[in-house]
Tab-separated table of C-alpha atoms in Angstrom:
chain	number	residue	atom	x	y	z
A	1	MET	CA	23.731	40.287	64.664
A	2	GLY	CA	27.376	40.224	63.553
A	3	GLU	CA	26.561	42.435	60.567
A	4	TYR	CA	24.681	44.979	62.687
A	5	GLY	CA	27.448	44.848	65.245
A	6	ASN	CA	30.061	45.728	62.646
A	7	ILE	CA	27.947	48.634	61.312
A	8	TRP	CA	27.459	50.022	64.838
A	9	ALA	CA	31.180	49.707	65.533
A	10	LEU	CA	31.911	51.562	62.297
A	11	ILE	CA	29.473	54.396	63.123
A	12	THR	CA	30.922	54.699	66.632
A	13	THR	CA	34.465	54.776	65.265
A	14	GLU	CA	33.578	57.496	62.721
A	15	LYS	CA	31.938	59.597	65.422
A	16	HIS	CA	34.979	59.185	67.615
A	17	LEU	CA	37.304	60.216	64.803
A	18	ALA	CA	35.151	63.245	63.922
A	19	TRP	CA	35.100	64.365	67.563
A	20	SER	CA	38.874	63.877	67.808
A	21	LEU	CA	39.474	65.923	64.642
A	22	ARG	CA	37.193	68.713	65.915
A	23	SER	CA	38.966	68.806	69.290
A	24	ASN	CA	42.363	68.915	67.629
A	25	LEU	CA	41.224	71.720	65.334
A	26	LEU	CA	39.961	73.800	68.264
A	27	ARG	CA	43.171	73.236	70.181
A	28	SER	CA	45.139	74.239	67.098
A	29	LYS	CA	43.139	77.467	66.720
A	30	LYS	CA	43.608	78.336	70.388
A	31	ALA	CA	47.311	77.628	70.115
A	32	ARG	CA	47.666	79.883	67.064
A	33	ARG	CA	45.667	82.637	68.760
A	34	TRP	CA	47.844	82.377	71.863
A	35	GLN	CA	50.977	82.377	69.712
A	36	VAL	CA	49.904	85.397	67.662
A	37	GLY	CA	48.871	87.243	70.816
A	38	GLY	CA	52.209	86.498	72.373
A	39	TYR	CA	54.185	87.828	69.419
A	40	MET	CA	51.973	90.841	68.584
A	41	GLY	CA	51.423	92.209	72.111
A	42	GLY	CA	47.610	92.168	72.271
A	43	ALA	CA	46.948	93.255	68.671
A	44	VAL	CA	44.312	90.559	68.344
A	45	CYS	CA	42.467	91.896	71.399
A	46	ARG	CA	42.494	95.389	69.955
A	47	GLN	CA	41.184	94.124	66.644
A	48	GLU	CA	38.395	92.238	68.389
A	49	GLY	CA	37.558	95.418	70.285
A	50	LYS	CA	37.213	97.331	67.022
A	51	GLU	CA	34.997	94.609	65.628
A	52	GLU	CA	32.761	94.738	68.690
A	53	LYS	CA	32.503	98.535	68.412
A	54	ARG	CA	31.576	98.211	64.725
A	55	ARG	CA	28.910	95.616	65.553
A	56	SER	CA	27.583	97.894	68.288
A	57	GLN	CA	27.282	100.765	65.827
A	58	VAL	CA	25.388	98.544	63.435
A	59	ARG	CA	23.028	97.569	66.233
A	60	ASP	CA	22.513	101.250	67.173
A	61	GLU	CA	21.687	102.130	63.584
A	62	SER	CA	19.033	99.447	63.590
A	63	LEU	CA	17.321	100.919	66.672
A	64	THR	CA	14.231	103.072	66.291
A	65	SER	CA	14.396	106.707	67.450
A	66	THR	CA	12.203	105.786	70.403
A	67	ASP	CA	14.725	103.170	71.501
A	68	ARG	CA	17.551	105.669	71.226
A	69	ILE	CA	15.686	108.115	73.481
A	70	ARG	CA	14.854	105.280	75.862
A	71	CYS	CA	18.596	104.646	76.220
A	72	PHE	CA	18.794	107.931	78.158
A	73	THR	CA	16.234	106.843	80.740
A	74	PHE	CA	17.326	105.495	84.088
A	75	ARG	CA	15.931	104.367	87.425
A	76	GLN	CA	16.241	106.706	90.383
A	77	PHE	CA	14.656	106.093	93.773
A	78	GLY	CA	12.283	103.638	92.149
A	79	PHE	CA	11.154	106.009	89.366
A	80	ASN	CA	11.658	105.872	85.592
A	81	VAL	CA	13.497	109.098	84.813
A	82	LEU	CA	14.440	110.951	81.625
A	83	SER	CA	16.439	114.188	81.629
A	84	LEU	CA	16.721	116.275	78.476
A	85	ALA	CA	17.815	119.411	80.340
A	86	ARG	CA	20.255	121.952	78.900
A	87	ARG	CA	20.121	120.648	75.340
A	88	GLY	CA	18.943	123.773	73.534
A	89	ILE	CA	15.770	121.979	72.453
A	90	LYS	CA	13.183	124.059	70.587
A	91	ASP	CA	10.871	121.260	69.515
A	92	LEU	CA	10.397	118.001	71.357
A	93	PRO	CA	10.878	114.772	69.356
A	94	GLU	CA	7.678	112.924	68.512
A	95	GLU	CA	9.204	109.705	69.827
A	96	LEU	CA	9.194	111.140	73.354
A	97	TRP	CA	5.444	110.653	73.635
A	98	GLU	CA	5.841	106.897	73.166
A	99	LEU	CA	7.680	106.563	76.502
A	100	SER	CA	4.499	106.093	78.491
A	101	GLU	CA	6.448	104.451	81.313
A	102	LEU	CA	8.142	107.748	82.265
A	103	GLU	CA	7.478	108.988	85.792
A	104	LYS	CA	9.930	111.896	86.008
A	105	LEU	CA	10.656	114.138	83.016
A	106	ASN	CA	13.152	117.010	83.112
A	107	LEU	CA	12.921	119.462	80.199
A	108	SER	CA	14.403	122.445	82.036
A	109	LEU	CA	16.764	125.054	80.600
A	110	ASN	CA	15.861	124.573	76.966
A	111	ARG	CA	14.226	126.905	74.438
A	112	LEU	CA	10.745	125.451	74.372
A	113	LYS	CA	7.940	127.843	73.446
A	114	VAL	CA	5.129	125.307	73.205
A	115	LEU	CA	4.238	121.977	74.773
A	116	PRO	CA	2.154	119.841	72.400
A	117	PRO	CA	-1.105	118.164	73.465
A	118	GLN	CA	0.667	114.795	73.215
A	119	LEU	CA	1.928	115.526	76.715
A	120	ALA	CA	-1.223	113.756	77.887
A	121	LEU	CA	0.224	110.465	76.595
A	122	LEU	CA	2.762	110.458	79.431
A	123	SER	CA	0.009	109.490	81.829
A	124	ASN	CA	2.379	108.045	84.455
A	125	LEU	CA	4.247	111.293	85.087
A	126	VAL	CA	4.733	112.124	88.753
A	127	VAL	CA	7.266	114.966	88.322
A	128	LEU	CA	7.376	117.390	85.372
A	129	ASN	CA	10.185	119.953	85.283
A	130	LEU	CA	9.736	122.783	82.758
A	131	TRP	CA	11.607	125.640	84.380
A	132	GLY	CA	13.859	127.952	82.413
A	133	ASN	CA	12.132	127.757	79.036
A	134	GLN	CA	10.129	130.271	76.970
A	135	LEU	CA	6.660	128.837	77.459
A	136	SER	CA	3.806	131.318	77.121
A	137	ARG	CA	1.157	128.780	78.070
A	138	LEU	CA	0.631	125.237	79.283
A	139	PRO	CA	-1.538	122.873	77.220
A	140	ALA	CA	-5.011	122.058	78.491
A	141	GLU	CA	-4.048	118.390	78.200
A	142	ILE	CA	-1.834	118.761	81.275
A	143	GLY	CA	-5.017	118.119	83.224
A	144	GLN	CA	-4.909	114.498	82.063
A	145	LEU	CA	-1.761	113.808	84.089
A	146	LYS	CA	-3.716	112.398	86.995
A	147	ARG	CA	-0.642	111.112	88.851
A	148	LEU	CA	1.273	114.409	88.708
A	149	ARG	CA	2.561	115.455	92.134
A	150	VAL	CA	5.264	118.015	91.309
A	151	LEU	CA	5.178	120.690	88.592
A	152	PHE	CA	8.041	123.142	88.121
A	153	ALA	CA	7.140	125.801	85.533
A	154	TYR	CA	9.013	128.805	86.901
A	155	ARG	CA	11.109	131.220	84.850
A	156	ASN	CA	8.937	131.036	81.761
A	157	ARG	CA	6.591	133.542	80.110
A	158	LEU	CA	3.267	132.236	81.354
A	159	SER	CA	0.491	134.830	81.422
A	160	ASP	CA	-2.189	132.386	82.529
A	161	VAL	CA	-2.691	128.855	83.804
A	162	PRO	CA	-5.190	126.464	82.173
A	163	GLU	CA	-8.291	125.614	84.158
A	164	GLU	CA	-7.583	121.962	83.436
A	165	LEU	CA	-4.628	122.038	85.843
A	166	GLY	CA	-7.223	121.822	88.596
A	167	ALA	CA	-7.816	118.220	87.528
A	168	CYS	CA	-4.310	117.283	88.730
A	169	THR	CA	-5.633	116.700	92.211
A	170	GLN	CA	-2.543	114.766	93.349
A	171	LEU	CA	-0.339	117.872	93.066
A	172	GLU	CA	1.720	118.559	96.174
A	173	VAL	CA	4.270	121.055	94.833
A	174	LEU	CA	3.525	123.804	92.298
A	175	SER	CA	6.145	126.371	91.330
A	176	LEU	CA	5.015	129.169	89.000
A	177	ASN	CA	7.316	131.963	90.094
A	178	ASN	CA	9.071	134.321	87.683
A	179	ASN	CA	6.277	134.419	85.138
A	180	GLN	CA	3.702	137.033	84.090
A	181	LEU	CA	0.686	135.771	86.015
A	182	SER	CA	-1.933	138.162	87.349
A	183	SER	CA	-4.454	135.552	88.443
A	184	LEU	CA	-5.167	131.839	88.792
A	185	PRO	CA	-8.298	129.942	87.703
A	186	GLU	CA	-10.831	129.102	90.381
A	187	SER	CA	-10.519	125.438	89.384
A	188	LEU	CA	-7.251	125.253	91.329
A	189	SER	CA	-9.409	125.194	94.468
A	190	LYS	CA	-9.501	121.442	93.849
A	191	LEU	CA	-5.791	121.133	94.659
A	192	THR	CA	-6.512	120.195	98.248
A	193	ARG	CA	-3.314	118.128	98.553
A	194	LEU	CA	-1.044	121.018	97.567
A	195	ARG	CA	1.583	121.674	100.235
A	196	LYS	CA	3.988	124.084	98.546
A	197	LEU	CA	3.011	126.941	96.234
A	198	ASN	CA	5.432	129.498	94.810
A	199	LEU	CA	3.930	132.501	92.997
A	200	SER	CA	6.715	135.000	93.649
A	201	GLN	CA	7.797	137.520	91.039
A	202	ASN	CA	4.557	137.674	89.097
A	203	HIS	CA	1.965	140.437	88.581
A	204	MET	CA	-0.557	139.557	91.292
A	205	ALA	CA	-2.486	142.569	92.589
A	206	LEU	CA	-4.997	140.392	94.426
A	207	LEU	CA	-4.398	137.041	96.020
A	208	PRO	CA	-6.373	134.523	93.906
A	209	GLY	CA	-9.394	133.242	95.765
A	210	CYS	CA	-8.571	129.614	94.987
A	211	ILE	CA	-5.545	129.796	97.275
A	212	TYR	CA	-7.732	130.170	100.358
A	213	ASN	CA	-9.106	126.677	99.659
A	214	MET	CA	-5.686	125.026	99.514
A	215	LYS	CA	-5.904	124.047	103.149
A	216	ALA	CA	-2.945	121.654	103.106
A	217	LEU	CA	-0.457	124.434	102.277
A	218	VAL	CA	2.570	124.627	104.568
A	219	PHE	CA	4.628	126.904	102.279
A	220	LEU	CA	3.293	129.949	100.403
A	221	HIS	CA	5.681	132.279	98.561
A	222	LEU	CA	4.127	135.517	97.264
A	223	ALA	CA	7.137	137.854	97.244
A	224	CYS	CA	7.614	140.558	94.622
A	225	ASN	CA	4.056	140.905	93.372
A	226	CYS	CA	1.717	143.909	93.610
A	227	LEU	CA	-0.388	142.795	96.578
A	228	GLU	CA	-1.991	145.554	98.659
A	229	ASN	CA	-3.850	143.367	101.143
A	230	LEU	CA	-4.516	139.850	102.335
A	231	ALA	CA	-8.119	138.761	102.878
A	232	GLU	CA	-9.453	137.563	106.201
A	233	ASN	CA	-9.828	134.172	104.515
A	234	ILE	CA	-6.111	133.690	105.075
A	235	GLN	CA	-7.114	131.992	108.324
A	236	ASN	CA	-8.260	128.996	106.245
A	237	LEU	CA	-4.603	128.102	105.697
A	238	ALA	CA	-4.188	126.791	109.215
A	239	GLU	CA	-1.290	124.465	108.287
A	240	LEU	CA	0.964	127.256	107.014
A	241	LYS	CA	4.465	127.268	108.468
A	242	ILE	CA	6.150	129.610	105.985
A	243	LEU	CA	4.497	132.695	104.508
A	244	ILE	CA	6.587	135.092	102.416
A	245	VAL	CA	5.017	138.341	101.181
A	246	GLU	CA	8.056	140.616	101.057
A	247	GLY	CA	8.384	143.153	98.284
A	248	ASN	CA	4.671	143.907	97.860
A	249	SER	CA	2.561	146.967	98.720
A	250	LEU	CA	0.761	145.731	101.826
A	251	HIS	CA	-0.614	148.600	103.918
A	252	SER	CA	-1.894	146.498	106.795
A	253	LEU	CA	-2.293	142.928	108.000
A	254	PRO	CA	-5.627	141.202	108.610
A	255	LYS	CA	-6.344	140.079	112.159
A	256	ALA	CA	-7.065	136.655	110.753
A	257	LEU	CA	-3.364	136.294	110.017
A	258	CYS	CA	-2.888	135.849	113.764
A	259	CYS	CA	-4.888	132.604	113.577
A	260	LEU	CA	-2.033	130.930	111.692
A	261	THR	CA	-0.462	129.687	114.882
A	262	ARG	CA	1.807	127.190	113.131
A	263	LEU	CA	3.752	129.951	111.378
A	264	GLU	CA	7.495	129.648	111.920
A	265	LEU	CA	8.596	132.143	109.273
A	266	LEU	CA	6.654	135.277	108.326
A	267	ASN	CA	8.408	137.606	105.922
A	268	LEU	CA	6.853	141.069	105.607
A	269	ASP	CA	9.980	142.965	104.566
A	270	PHE	CA	9.775	145.795	102.028
A	271	ASN	CA	6.076	146.628	102.251
A	272	ASP	CA	4.088	149.687	103.362
A	273	ILE	CA	2.916	148.358	106.710
A	274	LYS	CA	2.330	151.044	109.340
A	275	ASP	CA	0.815	148.962	112.091
A	276	VAL	CA	0.440	145.323	113.134
A	277	PRO	CA	-2.563	143.573	114.720
A	278	GLN	CA	-2.586	143.432	118.488
A	279	GLU	CA	-3.169	139.683	118.268
A	280	LEU	CA	0.208	139.152	116.650
A	281	HIS	CA	1.579	137.744	119.896
A	282	GLN	CA	-0.522	134.611	119.270
A	283	LEU	CA	2.070	133.575	116.688
A	284	SER	CA	4.210	132.003	119.371
A	285	HIS	CA	6.392	130.048	116.932
A	286	LEU	CA	7.806	133.319	115.590
A	287	GLU	CA	10.406	133.376	118.310
A	288	LYS	CA	12.715	136.084	117.037
A	289	LEU	CA	13.224	138.930	114.645
A	290	ALA	CA	14.982	137.420	111.693
A	291	CYS	CA	17.534	139.014	109.420
A	292	HIS	CA	18.742	136.386	106.993
A	293	PRO	CA	16.048	135.517	104.394
A	294	LEU	CA	16.129	131.840	105.349
A	295	ASP	CA	15.984	132.397	109.109
A	296	LYS	CA	12.852	131.409	110.947
A	297	GLY	CA	11.043	134.169	112.797
A	298	LEU	CA	9.479	137.494	111.877
A	299	HIS	CA	10.921	139.583	109.039
A	300	ILE	CA	9.508	143.110	109.133
A	301	VAL	CA	12.267	145.532	108.146
A	302	HIS	CA	11.801	148.344	105.633
A	303	ASN	CA	8.233	149.144	106.655
A	304	PRO	CA	7.015	152.578	107.914
A	305	LEU	CA	5.887	151.221	111.307
A	306	ILE	CA	4.696	154.038	113.536
A	307	LYS	CA	3.088	152.416	116.564
A	308	PRO	CA	4.661	149.470	118.344
A	309	VAL	CA	2.152	147.844	120.701
A	310	LYS	CA	4.246	147.204	123.804
A	311	GLU	CA	1.635	145.561	126.002
A	312	VAL	CA	0.707	143.081	123.281
A	313	LEU	CA	4.042	142.211	121.825
A	314	GLU	CA	5.579	141.602	125.234
A	315	GLY	CA	2.892	139.020	125.906
A	316	GLY	CA	4.177	136.474	123.434
A	317	GLY	CA	7.189	135.255	121.552
A	318	LEU	CA	7.569	138.639	119.891
A	319	SER	CA	8.674	140.642	122.920
A	320	ALA	CA	11.954	141.235	121.122
A	321	LEU	CA	10.022	143.103	118.454
A	322	PHE	CA	9.072	145.861	120.881
A	323	ASN	CA	12.663	146.324	121.945
A	324	TYR	CA	13.705	146.443	118.319
A	325	LEU	CA	11.085	149.011	117.390
A	326	ARG	CA	11.799	151.145	120.458
A	327	ALA	CA	15.517	151.133	119.678
A	328	GLY	CA	14.759	152.239	116.118
């Protein structure tokens, strides 16, 4: 027992000495670091900062391209967002299509002419912003974005819209203004959740029939096209609150328009309208003649109106219209 006791005492003593030497060494290093820092005015800190920057660069160089793109993503209102706007991009990087977690993608104000079919890989997209590019078409694969709720594709060069877009049945906002569209595919009749549609500044001579089936619409912007009439089917859009058809070639208004009793803003400026339906007074939410483009009410200036209907217009919220027309 005495022999084992001496060995154990020796081991314990050696451990104690080793620990003491290590502690003294650490204290010595700290002391020297403090002393150098005191004499050199933070030079050590600056040097450590440079070292950290160098290590960071090494780490960045080891990242894949996908990881570098992912560094630009961020969370906003609970969504995974990536913005590549205003970067002069002509061709999208292949690594982009690996970010399947993206929910909002902003590619606006670039120089894109084509969107590749790989767009379908971003199956979680809720918002896709493409405005201000040079796109002449949208890929058919856009129809595979089943969660898409908002699509901005205005100010491009689109001459048609793929039928497959009708498969994006969750769409609520669709902006296609400032393009070269003359029609829309009938498949867009399936967009029964669509609430806002902007087709202004295109080449529409006839209102596409699919629009009359978009019964959830509350906002419809058709300004600056070539429309000469609106069909009686307009009454299907019973939820409409804002209808803008200024700057077309409308000669008359269908009586069915007067069934849209929720209308709060009706803009008919700059057309060729000579008369209005007698039932117009039913639009009781059009409470005034509006001047400013964003004002609620009835906009009807710059039309060759020849016959104000006093007994009708005085019966509803548009009595001011008669006074306006009589004064003119």
